[in-house]
Amino acid sequence: MVVFRGLGWLFLALAVAVIVHDLLTWWSEGAYPFSTLGSLWAHLDPASLGNTQTSARRHLSGVLWTWMMRPLLTVPAVPAFLVLGAALVWIGRREGGRSEPGFLAGSRPRRRRGGLL
């Protein structure tokens, strides 16, 4: 569950970063751009976006790119990251107030009553 919470917080941080990026772009250019997943990907690494599109059309069906990937890349980034982050944090929430000891969490050290240590 720690992994889900960590990924959820990462996506929420990405949403904040995209908001800051959009606001800085709006401040410098005067028009508010709604960043989409595709525009962010093209801004970060345009070559990998083109390679992915070419590979998907060559090795998979072209319908997969046209009907699944293209609409997914037109989704606004901020709501997508917010929804995904909130869902992952909710999935990874702790039941009750304390987490159960396990492999990653470990067990709590016992406190001795009395004595020097």
PDB file of C-alpha atoms in Angstrom:
ATOM      1  CA  MET A   1       0.000   0.000   0.000  1.00  0.00           C
ATOM      2  CA  VAL A   2       2.976   2.280   0.506  1.00  0.00           C
ATOM      3  CA  VAL A   3       3.678   2.090  -3.227  1.00  0.00           C
ATOM      4  CA  PHE A   4       0.175   3.264  -4.108  1.00  0.00           C
ATOM      5  CA  ARG A   5       0.414   6.187  -1.690  1.00  0.00           C
ATOM      6  CA  GLY A   6       3.834   7.133  -3.020  1.00  0.00           C
ATOM      7  CA  LEU A   7       2.668   7.042  -6.637  1.00  0.00           C
ATOM      8  CA  GLY A   8      -0.450   8.982  -5.675  1.00  0.00           C
ATOM      9  CA  TRP A   9       1.590  11.747  -4.072  1.00  0.00           C
ATOM     10  CA  LEU A  10       3.882  11.762  -7.099  1.00  0.00           C
ATOM     11  CA  PHE A  11       0.920  12.314  -9.440  1.00  0.00           C
ATOM     12  CA  LEU A  12      -0.441  15.055  -7.180  1.00  0.00           C
ATOM     13  CA  ALA A  13       2.971  16.744  -7.269  1.00  0.00           C
ATOM     14  CA  LEU A  14       2.934  16.437 -11.069  1.00  0.00           C
ATOM     15  CA  ALA A  15      -0.450  18.175 -11.118  1.00  0.00           C
ATOM     16  CA  VAL A  16       0.982  21.058  -9.101  1.00  0.00           C
ATOM     17  CA  ALA A  17       4.003  21.240 -11.427  1.00  0.00           C
ATOM     18  CA  VAL A  18       1.745  21.388 -14.487  1.00  0.00           C
ATOM     19  CA  ILE A  19      -0.347  24.133 -12.869  1.00  0.00           C
ATOM     20  CA  VAL A  20       2.808  26.148 -12.174  1.00  0.00           C
ATOM     21  CA  HIS A  21       4.024  25.562 -15.744  1.00  0.00           C
ATOM     22  CA  ASP A  22       0.693  26.660 -17.206  1.00  0.00           C
ATOM     23  CA  LEU A  23       0.529  29.747 -14.988  1.00  0.00           C
ATOM     24  CA  LEU A  24       4.061  30.784 -15.927  1.00  0.00           C
ATOM     25  CA  THR A  25       3.233  30.290 -19.606  1.00  0.00           C
ATOM     26  CA  TRP A  26       0.051  32.323 -19.154  1.00  0.00           C
ATOM     27  CA  TRP A  27       2.007  35.088 -17.403  1.00  0.00           C
ATOM     28  CA  SER A  28       4.676  35.260 -20.112  1.00  0.00           C
ATOM     29  CA  GLU A  29       2.483  34.786 -23.207  1.00  0.00           C
ATOM     30  CA  GLY A  30      -0.826  36.246 -22.089  1.00  0.00           C
ATOM     31  CA  ALA A  31      -2.964  33.228 -23.026  1.00  0.00           C
ATOM     32  CA  TYR A  32      -3.737  30.329 -20.701  1.00  0.00           C
ATOM     33  CA  PRO A  33      -2.739  27.025 -22.293  1.00  0.00           C
ATOM     34  CA  PHE A  34      -4.484  23.926 -21.060  1.00  0.00           C
ATOM     35  CA  SER A  35      -1.659  21.402 -21.154  1.00  0.00           C
ATOM     36  CA  THR A  36      -2.698  17.996 -22.392  1.00  0.00           C
ATOM     37  CA  LEU A  37      -0.912  14.724 -21.803  1.00  0.00           C
ATOM     38  CA  GLY A  38       0.228  14.731 -25.422  1.00  0.00           C
ATOM     39  CA  SER A  39       1.550  18.290 -25.298  1.00  0.00           C
ATOM     40  CA  LEU A  40       3.513  17.529 -22.132  1.00  0.00           C
ATOM     41  CA  TRP A  41       4.974  14.407 -23.707  1.00  0.00           C
ATOM     42  CA  ALA A  42       5.878  16.332 -26.871  1.00  0.00           C
ATOM     43  CA  HIS A  43       7.424  19.093 -24.755  1.00  0.00           C
ATOM     44  CA  LEU A  44       9.528  16.657 -22.705  1.00  0.00           C
ATOM     45  CA  ASP A  45      10.679  14.274 -25.461  1.00  0.00           C
ATOM     46  CA  PRO A  46       9.237  14.749 -28.975  1.00  0.00           C
ATOM     47  CA  ALA A  47      11.331  11.941 -30.469  1.00  0.00           C
ATOM     48  CA  SER A  48       9.886   9.290 -28.158  1.00  0.00           C
ATOM     49  CA  LEU A  49       6.327  10.425 -28.954  1.00  0.00           C
ATOM     50  CA  GLY A  50       6.996  10.042 -32.673  1.00  0.00           C
ATOM     51  CA  ASN A  51       8.714   6.686 -32.167  1.00  0.00           C
ATOM     52  CA  THR A  52       5.824   5.413 -30.068  1.00  0.00           C
ATOM     53  CA  GLN A  53       3.311   6.478 -32.685  1.00  0.00           C
ATOM     54  CA  THR A  54       5.315   4.843 -35.484  1.00  0.00           C
ATOM     55  CA  SER A  55       5.800   1.633 -33.525  1.00  0.00           C
ATOM     56  CA  ALA A  56       2.140   1.440 -32.533  1.00  0.00           C
ATOM     57  CA  ARG A  57       1.030   1.862 -36.120  1.00  0.00           C
ATOM     58  CA  ARG A  58       3.601  -0.595 -37.464  1.00  0.00           C
ATOM     59  CA  HIS A  59       3.445  -3.407 -34.914  1.00  0.00           C
ATOM     60  CA  LEU A  60      -0.059  -2.974 -33.563  1.00  0.00           C
ATOM     61  CA  SER A  61      -3.202  -1.999 -35.308  1.00  0.00           C
ATOM     62  CA  GLY A  62      -3.473   1.591 -36.535  1.00  0.00           C
ATOM     63  CA  VAL A  63      -6.929   1.581 -34.999  1.00  0.00           C
ATOM     64  CA  LEU A  64      -5.305   1.252 -31.562  1.00  0.00           C
ATOM     65  CA  TRP A  65      -3.474   4.537 -32.024  1.00  0.00           C
ATOM     66  CA  THR A  66      -6.411   6.326 -33.656  1.00  0.00           C
ATOM     67  CA  TRP A  67      -9.161   5.261 -31.267  1.00  0.00           C
ATOM     68  CA  MET A  68      -7.302   4.732 -27.991  1.00  0.00           C
ATOM     69  CA  MET A  69      -4.013   6.604 -27.769  1.00  0.00           C
ATOM     70  CA  ARG A  70      -4.934   9.811 -29.595  1.00  0.00           C
ATOM     71  CA  PRO A  71      -7.985  10.533 -27.376  1.00  0.00           C
ATOM     72  CA  LEU A  72      -5.924   9.656 -24.293  1.00  0.00           C
ATOM     73  CA  LEU A  73      -3.254  12.169 -25.302  1.00  0.00           C
ATOM     74  CA  THR A  74      -5.859  14.942 -25.659  1.00  0.00           C
ATOM     75  CA  VAL A  75      -6.962  14.666 -22.013  1.00  0.00           C
ATOM     76  CA  PRO A  76      -6.069  17.781 -19.964  1.00  0.00           C
ATOM     77  CA  ALA A  77      -3.085  16.961 -17.756  1.00  0.00           C
ATOM     78  CA  VAL A  78      -4.120  18.651 -14.494  1.00  0.00           C
ATOM     79  CA  PRO A  79      -7.451  16.826 -14.007  1.00  0.00           C
ATOM     80  CA  ALA A  80      -5.891  13.543 -15.150  1.00  0.00           C
ATOM     81  CA  PHE A  81      -3.038  13.819 -12.635  1.00  0.00           C
ATOM     82  CA  LEU A  82      -5.366  14.994  -9.859  1.00  0.00           C
ATOM     83  CA  VAL A  83      -7.863  12.162 -10.352  1.00  0.00           C
ATOM     84  CA  LEU A  84      -5.172   9.503 -10.723  1.00  0.00           C
ATOM     85  CA  GLY A  85      -3.217  10.811  -7.729  1.00  0.00           C
ATOM     86  CA  ALA A  86      -6.268  11.054  -5.475  1.00  0.00           C
ATOM     87  CA  ALA A  87      -7.401   7.561  -6.497  1.00  0.00           C
ATOM     88  CA  LEU A  88      -3.984   6.059  -5.749  1.00  0.00           C
ATOM     89  CA  VAL A  89      -3.734   7.821  -2.390  1.00  0.00           C
ATOM     90  CA  TRP A  90      -7.240   6.592  -1.539  1.00  0.00           C
ATOM     91  CA  ILE A  91      -6.418   3.013  -2.590  1.00  0.00           C
ATOM     92  CA  GLY A  92      -3.256   3.075  -0.497  1.00  0.00           C
ATOM     93  CA  ARG A  93      -4.851   4.593   2.584  1.00  0.00           C
ATOM     94  CA  ARG A  94      -4.275   3.054   5.960  1.00  0.00           C
ATOM     95  CA  GLU A  95      -7.141   1.255   7.590  1.00  0.00           C
ATOM     96  CA  GLY A  96      -7.527   2.639  11.068  1.00  0.00           C
ATOM     97  CA  GLY A  97      -4.864   4.809  12.607  1.00  0.00           C
ATOM     98  CA  ARG A  98      -1.888   2.478  12.556  1.00  0.00           C
ATOM     99  CA  SER A  99      -0.372   0.344   9.869  1.00  0.00           C
ATOM    100  CA  GLU A 100       0.192  -3.333  10.431  1.00  0.00           C
ATOM    101  CA  PRO A 101       3.771  -4.448  10.822  1.00  0.00           C
ATOM    102  CA  GLY A 102       5.037  -6.058   7.696  1.00  0.00           C
ATOM    103  CA  PHE A 103       8.058  -6.459   5.499  1.00  0.00           C
ATOM    104  CA  LEU A 104       8.349  -2.776   4.557  1.00  0.00           C
ATOM    105  CA  ALA A 105       6.950  -1.197   7.688  1.00  0.00           C
ATOM    106  CA  GLY A 106       8.765  -3.401  10.188  1.00  0.00           C
ATOM    107  CA  SER A 107       7.631  -3.871  13.727  1.00  0.00           C
ATOM    108  CA  ARG A 108       7.546  -1.290  16.430  1.00  0.00           C
ATOM    109  CA  PRO A 109      10.287  -1.470  19.054  1.00  0.00           C
ATOM    110  CA  ARG A 110       9.095  -2.530  22.469  1.00  0.00           C
ATOM    111  CA  ARG A 111       9.577  -0.182  25.357  1.00  0.00           C
ATOM    112  CA  ARG A 112      10.871  -1.619  28.538  1.00  0.00           C
ATOM    113  CA  ARG A 113       9.363  -0.529  31.786  1.00  0.00           C
ATOM    114  CA  GLY A 114      11.873   0.196  34.456  1.00  0.00           C
ATOM    115  CA  GLY A 115      15.523  -0.659  34.374  1.00  0.00           C
ATOM    116  CA  LEU A 116      18.393   1.390  33.076  1.00  0.00           C
ATOM    117  CA  LEU A 117      17.671   0.999  29.384  1.00  0.00           C
TER     118      LEU A 117
END
